[in-house]
Each structure stands twice: as C-alpha cells, then as structure tokens.
Coordinates of C-alpha atoms in Angstrom, one line a residue:
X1 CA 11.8 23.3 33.4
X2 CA 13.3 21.4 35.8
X3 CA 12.6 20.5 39.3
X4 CA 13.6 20.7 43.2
X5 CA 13.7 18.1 45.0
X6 CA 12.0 18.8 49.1
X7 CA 14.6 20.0 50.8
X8 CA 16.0 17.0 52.8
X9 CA 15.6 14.9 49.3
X10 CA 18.7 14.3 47.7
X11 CA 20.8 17.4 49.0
X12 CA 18.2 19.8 47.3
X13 CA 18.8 18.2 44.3
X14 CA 16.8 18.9 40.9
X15 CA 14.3 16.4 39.9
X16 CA 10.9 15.9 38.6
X17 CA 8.0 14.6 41.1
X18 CA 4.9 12.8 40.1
X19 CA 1.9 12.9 43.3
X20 CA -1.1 11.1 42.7
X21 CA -2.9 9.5 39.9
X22 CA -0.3 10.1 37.8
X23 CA -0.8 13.9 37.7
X24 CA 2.6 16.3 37.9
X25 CA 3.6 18.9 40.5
X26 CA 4.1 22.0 39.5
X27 CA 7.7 23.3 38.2
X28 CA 9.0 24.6 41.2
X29 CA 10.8 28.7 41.3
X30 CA 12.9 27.9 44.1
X31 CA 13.3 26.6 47.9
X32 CA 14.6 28.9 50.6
X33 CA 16.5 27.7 53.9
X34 CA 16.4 30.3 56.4
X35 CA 18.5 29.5 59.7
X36 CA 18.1 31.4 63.0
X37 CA 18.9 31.8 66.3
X38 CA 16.3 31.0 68.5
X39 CA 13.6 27.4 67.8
X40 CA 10.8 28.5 65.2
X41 CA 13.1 30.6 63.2
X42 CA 14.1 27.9 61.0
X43 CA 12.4 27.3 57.8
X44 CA 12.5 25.5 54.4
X45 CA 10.3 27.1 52.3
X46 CA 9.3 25.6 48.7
X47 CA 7.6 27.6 46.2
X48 CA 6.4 26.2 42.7
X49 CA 5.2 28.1 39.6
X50 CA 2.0 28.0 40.4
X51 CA 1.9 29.3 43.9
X52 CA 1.8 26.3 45.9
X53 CA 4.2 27.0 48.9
X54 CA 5.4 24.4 51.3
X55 CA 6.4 25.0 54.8
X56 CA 9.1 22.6 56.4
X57 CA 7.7 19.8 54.8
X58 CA 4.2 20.3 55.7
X59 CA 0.9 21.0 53.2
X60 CA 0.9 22.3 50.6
X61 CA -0.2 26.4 50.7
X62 CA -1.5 28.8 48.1
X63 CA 0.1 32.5 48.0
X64 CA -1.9 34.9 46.5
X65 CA -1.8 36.2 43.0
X66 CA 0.7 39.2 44.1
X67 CA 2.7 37.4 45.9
X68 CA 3.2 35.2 43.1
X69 CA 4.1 37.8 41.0
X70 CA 6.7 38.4 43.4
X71 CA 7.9 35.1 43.9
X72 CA 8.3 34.8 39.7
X73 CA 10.0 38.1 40.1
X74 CA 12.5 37.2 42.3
X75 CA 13.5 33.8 40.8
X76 CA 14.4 36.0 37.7
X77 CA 16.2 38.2 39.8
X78 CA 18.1 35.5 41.1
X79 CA 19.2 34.2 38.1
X80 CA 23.3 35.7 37.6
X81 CA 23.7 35.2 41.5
X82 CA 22.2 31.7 41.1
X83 CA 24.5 31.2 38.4
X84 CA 27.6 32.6 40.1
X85 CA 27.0 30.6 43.2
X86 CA 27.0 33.4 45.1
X87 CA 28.3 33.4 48.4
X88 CA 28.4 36.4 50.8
X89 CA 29.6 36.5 54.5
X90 CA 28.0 38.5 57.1
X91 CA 29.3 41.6 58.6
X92 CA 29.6 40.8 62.5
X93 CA 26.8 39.3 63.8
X94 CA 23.7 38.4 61.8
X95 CA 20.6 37.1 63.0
X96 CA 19.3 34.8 59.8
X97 CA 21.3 33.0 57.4
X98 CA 20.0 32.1 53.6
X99 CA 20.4 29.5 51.1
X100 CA 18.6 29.7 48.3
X101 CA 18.4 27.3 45.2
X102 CA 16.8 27.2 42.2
X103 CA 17.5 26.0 38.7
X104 CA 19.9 28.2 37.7
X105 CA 22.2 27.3 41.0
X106 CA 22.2 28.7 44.3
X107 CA 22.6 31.5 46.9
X108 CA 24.1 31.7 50.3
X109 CA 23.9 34.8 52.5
X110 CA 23.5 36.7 55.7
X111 CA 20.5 39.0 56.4
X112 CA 23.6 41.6 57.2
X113 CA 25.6 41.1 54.4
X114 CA 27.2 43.9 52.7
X115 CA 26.5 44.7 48.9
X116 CA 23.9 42.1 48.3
X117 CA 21.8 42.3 45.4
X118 CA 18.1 44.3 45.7
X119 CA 17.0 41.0 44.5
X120 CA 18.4 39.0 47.9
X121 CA 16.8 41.9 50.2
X122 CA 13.7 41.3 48.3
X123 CA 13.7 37.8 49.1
X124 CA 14.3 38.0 52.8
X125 CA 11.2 40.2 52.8
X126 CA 9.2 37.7 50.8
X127 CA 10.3 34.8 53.0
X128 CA 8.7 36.9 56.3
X129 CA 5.9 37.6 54.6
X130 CA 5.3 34.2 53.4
X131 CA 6.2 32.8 56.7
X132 CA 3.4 35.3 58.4
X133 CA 0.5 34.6 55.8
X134 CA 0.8 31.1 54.0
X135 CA 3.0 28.9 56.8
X136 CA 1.5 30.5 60.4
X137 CA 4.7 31.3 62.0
X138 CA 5.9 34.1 63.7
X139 CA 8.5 35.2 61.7

C-alpha cells in the first residue's frame, strides 16, 4: 500500500516514510483538510492503518479501537468518490470545507453540499470527533 506524504510535503503527494532506526510508518488510510471560518477551525488531520492520528503536524495520537474501525470503514467508503475525484460545491453558505485524499484519489466538499455520499457525512463526523478526543481542539 502506498503512502501520504504530511500534508504540506510534496502537495499531499503519495510516498513511503521511513522514522527512526530504520523502522517504517504505518500505511496511512487517508489525510483530511478541513477549512473554516474563524482561527482554530483549520485542521490537517492524518490517519494511518494502525491508528496513529496526526494533528496539524503535531505528535503523533492513538484513536481507539472503534474509532479505527471507523476510520478503515470510511477509507473504503471513499474509495469510487476517491476515484472519481469527486468534487461537490456548496449550497449557499457553508461553514467547513473538505479535502480528502487517500490512495485511491481525492475528495473535495462542502459540509452543506447537496447529495453527498453517507460516506462524506460520516467523515465530517469522524473528523469532529477526532478533533475533540485525539487532537484537543474545540471542534
């Protein structure tokens, strides 16, 4: 399987990362840029196969074994969007804006936009959550 880059390396690009002592990083499922209006509601958010999460760069944090679950879930649901390179506009005025990539390809959405997939409303919920529990933020 291949590998995201950090978002910020190489425009997200897929790659594999060694870290110390010559051990391998985990595969990663997918990184999530979330974009809103107000400071603190921006957030890149990695997540690797074996539920090491990183928050805007920062350490490295574990989700528990459900959210995992999730996390595996939804990178399989993303799969024909990711594909596609699905892109849908919002509908008026939204209040966060997604881009999600994983191996497959990559997502772009609104939190307001009409007829997305379960799967994308799944992930916005799973990005709050993970933003609450694992990364300390607000929202």
């Amino acid at each position: 399987m291949r590998r995201l880059a950090p978002a910020g390396a190489t425009a997200l690009g897929c790659t594999f990362i060694a870290i110390g002592c010559g051990g391998i990083r985990a595969p990663d499922l997918f990184v999530v840029q979330r974009n809103g209006p107000a400071a603190g509601e921006t957030l890149t958010l990695l997540v690797n196969e074996e539920g090491g999460v990183r928050c805007n760069g920062g350490p490295e944090g574990k989700l528990a074994d459900p959210a995992l679950l999730q996390a595996r879930s939804i990178q399989e649901g993303l799969k024909g969007a990711a594909s596609a390179h699905l892109s849908l506009p919002a509908a008026g005025e939204s209040v966060f804006s997604y881009f999600v990539r994983d191996e497959n390809g990559s997502v772009r959405f609104h939190d307001n936009s009409p007829r997305q997939p379960k799967v994308l409303r799944e992930l916005q919920a799973f990005v709050l959550a993970t933003a609450q529990t694992v990364c300390h933020l607000a929202q």
